[in-house]
mmCIF file with all atom_site columns, C-alpha atoms and ligand atoms in Angstrom:
data_model
loop_
_atom_site.group_PDB
_atom_site.id
_atom_site.type_symbol
_atom_site.label_atom_id
_atom_site.label_alt_id
_atom_site.label_comp_id
_atom_site.label_asym_id
_atom_site.label_entity_id
_atom_site.label_seq_id
_atom_site.pdbx_PDB_ins_code
_atom_site.Cartn_x
_atom_site.Cartn_y
_atom_site.Cartn_z
_atom_site.occupancy
_atom_site.B_iso_or_equiv
_atom_site.pdbx_formal_charge
_atom_site.auth_seq_id
_atom_site.auth_comp_id
_atom_site.auth_asym_id
_atom_site.auth_atom_id
_atom_site.pdbx_PDB_model_num
ATOM   1   C  CA  . MET A 1 1   ? 144.302 80.932 88.622  1.00 51.00 ? 7   MET A CA  1
ATOM   2   C  CA  . ARG A 1 2   ? 145.421 79.701 92.048  1.00 66.00 ? 8   ARG A CA  1
ATOM   3   C  CA  . GLN A 1 3   ? 143.858 76.489 93.248  1.00 82.00 ? 9   GLN A CA  1
ATOM   4   C  CA  . ARG A 1 4   ? 140.956 77.495 95.470  1.00 92.00 ? 10  ARG A CA  1
ATOM   5   C  CA  . VAL A 1 5   ? 138.929 74.320 95.408  1.00 96.00 ? 11  VAL A CA  1
ATOM   6   C  CA  . VAL A 1 6   ? 139.350 70.554 95.514  1.00 96.00 ? 12  VAL A CA  1
ATOM   7   C  CA  . VAL A 1 7   ? 137.150 67.743 94.203  1.00 96.00 ? 13  VAL A CA  1
ATOM   8   C  CA  . ARG A 1 8   ? 136.340 64.924 96.612  1.00 95.00 ? 14  ARG A CA  1
ATOM   9   C  CA  . HIS A 1 9   ? 133.559 62.615 97.720  1.00 94.00 ? 15  HIS A CA  1
ATOM   10  C  CA  . SER A 1 10  ? 130.382 64.514 98.561  1.00 88.00 ? 16  SER A CA  1
ATOM   11  C  CA  . PRO A 1 11  ? 127.789 63.439 101.134 1.00 84.00 ? 17  PRO A CA  1
ATOM   12  C  CA  . VAL A 1 12  ? 125.120 64.889 98.797  1.00 75.00 ? 18  VAL A CA  1
ATOM   13  C  CA  . HIS A 1 13  ? 125.851 63.198 95.475  1.00 74.00 ? 19  HIS A CA  1
ATOM   14  C  CA  . GLY A 1 14  ? 128.891 61.483 94.011  1.00 83.00 ? 20  GLY A CA  1
ATOM   15  C  CA  . ARG A 1 15  ? 131.787 63.872 94.097  1.00 90.00 ? 21  ARG A CA  1
ATOM   16  C  CA  . GLY A 1 16  ? 131.588 67.525 94.996  1.00 93.00 ? 22  GLY A CA  1
ATOM   17  C  CA  . VAL A 1 17  ? 133.693 70.678 94.948  1.00 96.00 ? 23  VAL A CA  1
ATOM   18  C  CA  . PHE A 1 18  ? 135.025 71.931 98.271  1.00 97.00 ? 24  PHE A CA  1
ATOM   19  C  CA  . ALA A 1 19  ? 136.748 75.165 99.254  1.00 97.00 ? 25  ALA A CA  1
ATOM   20  C  CA  . LEU A 1 20  ? 140.446 74.819 100.040 1.00 96.00 ? 26  LEU A CA  1
ATOM   21  C  CA  . LYS A 1 21  ? 140.648 78.301 101.463 1.00 96.00 ? 27  LYS A CA  1
ATOM   22  C  CA  . ALA A 1 22  ? 138.253 80.958 102.710 1.00 97.00 ? 28  ALA A CA  1
ATOM   23  C  CA  . LEU A 1 23  ? 136.346 82.512 99.812  1.00 97.00 ? 29  LEU A CA  1
ATOM   24  C  CA  . GLU A 1 24  ? 134.802 85.949 99.884  1.00 97.00 ? 30  GLU A CA  1
ATOM   25  C  CA  . ALA A 1 25  ? 131.308 86.788 98.686  1.00 97.00 ? 31  ALA A CA  1
ATOM   26  C  CA  . GLY A 1 26  ? 131.492 87.795 95.041  1.00 97.00 ? 32  GLY A CA  1
ATOM   27  C  CA  . GLU A 1 27  ? 134.888 86.179 94.486  1.00 96.00 ? 33  GLU A CA  1
ATOM   28  C  CA  . ARG A 1 28  ? 135.372 84.456 91.126  1.00 96.00 ? 34  ARG A CA  1
ATOM   29  C  CA  . ILE A 1 29  ? 136.276 80.868 91.933  1.00 96.00 ? 35  ILE A CA  1
ATOM   30  C  CA  . LEU A 1 30  ? 136.590 79.062 88.617  1.00 94.00 ? 36  LEU A CA  1
ATOM   31  C  CA  . GLU A 1 31  ? 135.250 78.789 85.107  1.00 95.00 ? 37  GLU A CA  1
ATOM   32  C  CA  . TYR A 1 32  ? 132.694 76.163 84.124  1.00 94.00 ? 38  TYR A CA  1
ATOM   33  C  CA  . LYS A 1 33  ? 134.419 74.647 81.121  1.00 95.00 ? 39  LYS A CA  1
ATOM   34  C  CA  . GLY A 1 34  ? 133.115 72.224 78.538  1.00 95.00 ? 40  GLY A CA  1
ATOM   35  C  CA  . GLU A 1 35  ? 131.701 71.822 75.086  1.00 94.00 ? 41  GLU A CA  1
ATOM   36  C  CA  . LEU A 1 36  ? 128.800 74.010 73.961  1.00 94.00 ? 42  LEU A CA  1
ATOM   37  C  CA  . ILE A 1 37  ? 125.895 71.863 72.765  1.00 93.00 ? 43  ILE A CA  1
ATOM   38  C  CA  . ALA A 1 38  ? 122.202 72.272 72.019  1.00 91.00 ? 44  ALA A CA  1
ATOM   39  C  CA  . TRP A 1 39  ? 119.651 71.513 74.741  1.00 83.00 ? 45  TRP A CA  1
ATOM   40  C  CA  . LYS A 1 40  ? 118.112 68.687 72.681  1.00 85.00 ? 46  LYS A CA  1
ATOM   41  C  CA  . VAL A 1 41  ? 121.498 66.990 72.434  1.00 87.00 ? 47  VAL A CA  1
ATOM   42  C  CA  . ALA A 1 42  ? 121.937 67.350 76.191  1.00 82.00 ? 48  ALA A CA  1
ATOM   43  C  CA  . VAL A 1 43  ? 118.550 65.724 76.852  1.00 78.00 ? 49  VAL A CA  1
ATOM   44  C  CA  . ARG A 1 44  ? 119.393 62.823 74.561  1.00 83.00 ? 50  ARG A CA  1
ATOM   45  C  CA  . GLN A 1 45  ? 122.746 62.278 76.287  1.00 77.00 ? 51  GLN A CA  1
ATOM   46  C  CA  . HIS A 1 46  ? 121.160 62.497 79.708  1.00 71.00 ? 52  HIS A CA  1
ATOM   47  C  CA  . ARG A 1 47  ? 118.629 59.803 78.790  1.00 74.00 ? 53  ARG A CA  1
ATOM   48  C  CA  . LYS A 1 48  ? 121.450 57.568 77.606  1.00 75.00 ? 54  LYS A CA  1
ATOM   49  C  CA  . GLN A 1 49  ? 123.237 57.975 80.937  1.00 67.00 ? 55  GLN A CA  1
ATOM   50  C  CA  . GLY A 1 50  ? 120.102 57.139 82.886  1.00 60.00 ? 56  GLY A CA  1
ATOM   51  C  CA  . VAL A 1 51  ? 118.755 58.833 86.002  1.00 53.00 ? 57  VAL A CA  1
ATOM   52  C  CA  . SER A 1 52  ? 121.794 57.841 88.096  1.00 53.00 ? 58  SER A CA  1
ATOM   53  C  CA  . GLY A 1 53  ? 124.186 59.726 85.828  1.00 54.00 ? 59  GLY A CA  1
ATOM   54  C  CA  . HIS A 1 54  ? 125.966 62.755 87.188  1.00 57.00 ? 60  HIS A CA  1
ATOM   55  C  CA  . THR A 1 55  ? 124.664 65.929 85.599  1.00 62.00 ? 61  THR A CA  1
ATOM   56  C  CA  . TRP A 1 56  ? 127.416 67.727 83.743  1.00 75.00 ? 62  TRP A CA  1
ATOM   57  C  CA  . PHE A 1 57  ? 125.233 70.175 81.875  1.00 78.00 ? 63  PHE A CA  1
ATOM   58  C  CA  . PHE A 1 58  ? 125.114 73.872 82.465  1.00 83.00 ? 64  PHE A CA  1
ATOM   59  C  CA  . GLY A 1 59  ? 122.363 75.802 80.681  1.00 82.00 ? 65  GLY A CA  1
ATOM   60  C  CA  . LEU A 1 60  ? 123.146 79.133 79.053  1.00 87.00 ? 66  LEU A CA  1
ATOM   61  C  CA  . THR A 1 61  ? 120.504 81.836 78.803  1.00 85.00 ? 67  THR A CA  1
ATOM   62  C  CA  . ASP A 1 62  ? 120.175 81.293 75.039  1.00 88.00 ? 68  ASP A CA  1
ATOM   63  C  CA  . GLY A 1 63  ? 119.160 77.649 75.590  1.00 83.00 ? 69  GLY A CA  1
ATOM   64  C  CA  . ARG A 1 64  ? 122.456 76.047 74.729  1.00 90.00 ? 70  ARG A CA  1
ATOM   65  C  CA  . VAL A 1 65  ? 124.218 73.871 77.258  1.00 88.00 ? 71  VAL A CA  1
ATOM   66  C  CA  . ILE A 1 66  ? 127.826 73.588 78.381  1.00 91.00 ? 72  ILE A CA  1
ATOM   67  C  CA  . ASP A 1 67  ? 128.642 69.888 78.635  1.00 89.00 ? 73  ASP A CA  1
ATOM   68  C  CA  . GLY A 1 68  ? 131.237 69.606 81.386  1.00 90.00 ? 74  GLY A CA  1
ATOM   69  C  CA  . GLY A 1 69  ? 131.678 65.932 80.484  1.00 85.00 ? 75  GLY A CA  1
ATOM   70  C  CA  . GLN A 1 70  ? 133.510 67.018 77.327  1.00 88.00 ? 76  GLN A CA  1
ATOM   71  C  CA  . ARG A 1 71  ? 136.721 68.962 77.915  1.00 91.00 ? 77  ARG A CA  1
ATOM   72  C  CA  . GLY A 1 72  ? 135.337 70.076 81.257  1.00 92.00 ? 78  GLY A CA  1
ATOM   73  C  CA  . ASN A 1 73  ? 137.161 70.963 84.444  1.00 93.00 ? 79  ASN A CA  1
ATOM   74  C  CA  . SER A 1 74  ? 136.505 70.445 88.142  1.00 93.00 ? 80  SER A CA  1
ATOM   75  C  CA  . ALA A 1 75  ? 133.526 72.849 88.001  1.00 94.00 ? 81  ALA A CA  1
ATOM   76  C  CA  . ARG A 1 76  ? 131.501 69.975 86.525  1.00 91.00 ? 82  ARG A CA  1
ATOM   77  C  CA  . TRP A 1 77  ? 131.523 68.344 89.957  1.00 90.00 ? 83  TRP A CA  1
ATOM   78  C  CA  . LEU A 1 78  ? 129.610 71.233 91.514  1.00 91.00 ? 84  LEU A CA  1
ATOM   79  C  CA  . ASN A 1 79  ? 126.481 69.793 93.041  1.00 89.00 ? 85  ASN A CA  1
ATOM   80  C  CA  . HIS A 1 80  ? 123.110 71.440 92.745  1.00 89.00 ? 86  HIS A CA  1
ATOM   81  C  CA  . SER A 1 81  ? 121.360 72.981 95.711  1.00 92.00 ? 87  SER A CA  1
ATOM   82  C  CA  . CYS A 1 82  ? 118.176 75.039 95.698  1.00 92.00 ? 88  CYS A CA  1
ATOM   83  C  CA  . GLU A 1 83  ? 119.887 77.219 98.317  1.00 93.00 ? 89  GLU A CA  1
ATOM   84  C  CA  . ALA A 1 84  ? 123.279 77.554 96.699  1.00 95.00 ? 90  ALA A CA  1
ATOM   85  C  CA  . ASN A 1 85  ? 126.352 79.375 98.038  1.00 97.00 ? 91  ASN A CA  1
ATOM   86  C  CA  . CYS A 1 86  ? 127.659 80.029 94.522  1.00 97.00 ? 92  CYS A CA  1
ATOM   87  C  CA  . GLU A 1 87  ? 126.255 81.591 91.398  1.00 95.00 ? 93  GLU A CA  1
ATOM   88  C  CA  . ALA A 1 88  ? 127.153 81.300 87.753  1.00 93.00 ? 94  ALA A CA  1
ATOM   89  C  CA  . ILE A 1 89  ? 127.790 84.458 85.771  1.00 94.00 ? 95  ILE A CA  1
ATOM   90  C  CA  . GLU A 1 90  ? 127.570 84.169 82.012  1.00 94.00 ? 96  GLU A CA  1
ATOM   91  C  CA  . ILE A 1 91  ? 129.898 86.349 79.951  1.00 94.00 ? 97  ILE A CA  1
ATOM   92  C  CA  . ASP A 1 92  ? 130.071 85.878 76.156  1.00 91.00 ? 98  ASP A CA  1
ATOM   93  C  CA  . ASP A 1 93  ? 129.336 82.126 76.081  1.00 89.00 ? 99  ASP A CA  1
ATOM   94  C  CA  . ARG A 1 94  ? 131.585 81.511 79.065  1.00 94.00 ? 100 ARG A CA  1
ATOM   95  C  CA  . VAL A 1 95  ? 130.418 80.783 82.575  1.00 94.00 ? 101 VAL A CA  1
ATOM   96  C  CA  . PHE A 1 96  ? 132.236 81.766 85.728  1.00 96.00 ? 102 PHE A CA  1
ATOM   97  C  CA  . ILE A 1 97  ? 131.411 80.499 89.187  1.00 96.00 ? 103 ILE A CA  1
ATOM   98  C  CA  . HIS A 1 98  ? 131.334 83.180 91.867  1.00 97.00 ? 104 HIS A CA  1
ATOM   99  C  CA  . ALA A 1 99  ? 130.774 82.864 95.623  1.00 98.00 ? 105 ALA A CA  1
ATOM   100 C  CA  . LEU A 1 100 ? 127.366 84.198 96.700  1.00 97.00 ? 106 LEU A CA  1
ATOM   101 C  CA  . ALA A 1 101 ? 128.434 84.358 100.310 1.00 96.00 ? 107 ALA A CA  1
ATOM   102 C  CA  . ALA A 1 102 ? 131.575 83.885 102.379 1.00 97.00 ? 108 ALA A CA  1
ATOM   103 C  CA  . ILE A 1 103 ? 132.580 80.236 102.204 1.00 98.00 ? 109 ILE A CA  1
ATOM   104 C  CA  . ALA A 1 104 ? 134.800 78.604 104.829 1.00 97.00 ? 110 ALA A CA  1
ATOM   105 C  CA  . PRO A 1 105 ? 137.602 76.179 103.969 1.00 97.00 ? 111 PRO A CA  1
ATOM   106 C  CA  . GLY A 1 106 ? 136.213 72.640 103.722 1.00 96.00 ? 112 GLY A CA  1
ATOM   107 C  CA  . GLU A 1 107 ? 132.667 73.749 102.861 1.00 96.00 ? 113 GLU A CA  1
ATOM   108 C  CA  . GLU A 1 108 ? 131.056 72.221 99.804  1.00 95.00 ? 114 GLU A CA  1
ATOM   109 C  CA  . LEU A 1 109 ? 130.222 74.575 96.961  1.00 96.00 ? 115 LEU A CA  1
ATOM   110 C  CA  . PHE A 1 110 ? 126.719 74.443 95.530  1.00 95.00 ? 116 PHE A CA  1
ATOM   111 C  CA  . LEU A 1 111 ? 125.165 75.935 92.466  1.00 91.00 ? 117 LEU A CA  1
ATOM   112 C  CA  . ASP A 1 112 ? 121.489 76.333 91.650  1.00 89.00 ? 118 ASP A CA  1
ATOM   113 C  CA  . TYR A 1 113 ? 121.498 74.806 88.164  1.00 80.00 ? 119 TYR A CA  1
ATOM   114 C  CA  . GLN A 1 114 ? 118.063 76.223 87.194  1.00 77.00 ? 120 GLN A CA  1
ATOM   115 C  CA  . LEU A 1 115 ? 118.116 74.179 84.016  1.00 72.00 ? 121 LEU A CA  1
ATOM   116 C  CA  . ILE A 1 116 ? 115.855 75.566 81.332  1.00 66.00 ? 122 ILE A CA  1
ATOM   117 C  CA  . THR A 1 117 ? 113.905 73.432 78.893  1.00 63.00 ? 123 THR A CA  1
ATOM   118 C  CA  . ASP A 1 118 ? 112.644 74.808 75.597  1.00 60.00 ? 124 ASP A CA  1
ATOM   119 C  CA  . GLU A 1 119 ? 109.864 72.237 75.625  1.00 62.00 ? 125 GLU A CA  1
ATOM   120 C  CA  . PRO A 1 120 ? 107.622 71.117 78.492  1.00 69.00 ? 126 PRO A CA  1
ATOM   121 C  CA  . ALA A 1 121 ? 109.587 68.704 80.668  1.00 69.00 ? 127 ALA A CA  1
ATOM   122 C  CA  . ASP A 1 122 ? 107.940 65.278 80.714  1.00 77.00 ? 128 ASP A CA  1
ATOM   123 C  CA  . ASP A 1 123 ? 107.973 62.974 83.741  1.00 80.00 ? 129 ASP A CA  1
ATOM   124 C  CA  . GLU A 1 124 ? 111.101 61.187 82.546  1.00 77.00 ? 130 GLU A CA  1
ATOM   125 C  CA  . ILE A 1 125 ? 113.046 64.432 82.378  1.00 74.00 ? 131 ILE A CA  1
ATOM   126 C  CA  . ARG A 1 126 ? 111.681 65.591 85.738  1.00 78.00 ? 132 ARG A CA  1
ATOM   127 C  CA  . LEU A 1 127 ? 112.712 62.320 87.340  1.00 80.00 ? 133 LEU A CA  1
ATOM   128 C  CA  . GLY A 1 128 ? 116.168 62.601 85.845  1.00 76.00 ? 134 GLY A CA  1
ATOM   129 C  CA  . TYR A 1 129 ? 116.612 66.024 87.363  1.00 79.00 ? 135 TYR A CA  1
ATOM   130 C  CA  . ALA A 1 130 ? 115.029 65.357 90.752  1.00 86.00 ? 136 ALA A CA  1
ATOM   131 C  CA  . CYS A 1 131 ? 116.707 67.332 93.545  1.00 87.00 ? 137 CYS A CA  1
ATOM   132 C  CA  . ARG A 1 132 ? 117.594 65.853 96.910  1.00 83.00 ? 138 ARG A CA  1
ATOM   133 C  CA  . CYS A 1 133 ? 119.583 68.776 98.298  1.00 87.00 ? 139 CYS A CA  1
ATOM   134 C  CA  . GLY A 1 134 ? 117.539 68.814 101.496 1.00 88.00 ? 140 GLY A CA  1
ATOM   135 C  CA  . ALA A 1 135 ? 117.470 72.622 101.753 1.00 90.00 ? 141 ALA A CA  1
ATOM   136 C  CA  . PRO A 1 136 ? 114.338 74.017 103.444 1.00 93.00 ? 142 PRO A CA  1
ATOM   137 C  CA  . GLY A 1 137 ? 113.399 75.788 100.194 1.00 90.00 ? 143 GLY A CA  1
ATOM   138 C  CA  . CYS A 1 138 ? 114.070 72.776 97.951  1.00 93.00 ? 144 CYS A CA  1
ATOM   139 C  CA  . ARG A 1 139 ? 112.030 72.877 94.719  1.00 90.00 ? 145 ARG A CA  1
ATOM   140 C  CA  . GLY A 1 140 ? 112.413 69.123 94.268  1.00 90.00 ? 146 GLY A CA  1
ATOM   141 C  CA  . THR A 1 141 ? 113.958 69.620 90.845  1.00 88.00 ? 147 THR A CA  1
ATOM   142 C  CA  . MET A 1 142 ? 117.116 71.033 89.296  1.00 85.00 ? 148 MET A CA  1
ATOM   143 C  CA  . LEU A 1 143 ? 115.009 72.552 86.535  1.00 82.00 ? 149 LEU A CA  1
ATOM   144 C  CA  . ALA A 1 144 ? 114.196 76.226 86.689  1.00 79.00 ? 150 ALA A CA  1
ATOM   145 C  CA  . ALA A 1 145 ? 110.765 77.143 88.023  1.00 71.00 ? 151 ALA A CA  1
ATOM   146 C  CA  . SER A 1 146 ? 108.477 77.206 85.002  1.00 61.00 ? 152 SER A CA  1
ATOM   147 C  CA  . ASP A 1 147 ? 106.668 80.416 84.061  1.00 53.00 ? 153 ASP A CA  1
ATOM   148 C  CA  . SER A 1 148 ? 103.720 78.709 82.437  1.00 45.00 ? 154 SER A CA  1
HETATM 149 ZN ZN1 . LIG B 2 .   ? 116.743 71.089 96.125  1.00 80.05 ? 212 LIG B ZN1 1
#
């Protein structure tokens, strides 16, 4: 796949992924690569990293997590935003990042992580996944809105 994005310092958090060229809405940009692990393992690793650790986990619909920290690619640097310009499409245990809207060269790419927990998130987990994206509709967390 041609290089469409570049990883560099982000004003939001750590490093981020930025468009190198104009991207069209719906365009497949890159795959979110990494090791498939169980959610419980992801939580344990996240606690070890501490709240300042960069989140490299991508939750699949079946509850498993892709750990971009293990054999991951530049997609792991995608920052979370509650009003994202990209979406993740899951196909057979693989995740592809698509543009939700037209993205101009130089714009940072954001994904709404919507992390899912299979147990009620305690305060420690909530703190670890606090969102500071600053979007008007910010939920204050990278976790998915809970149904309960
Ligand atoms: Zn937010």
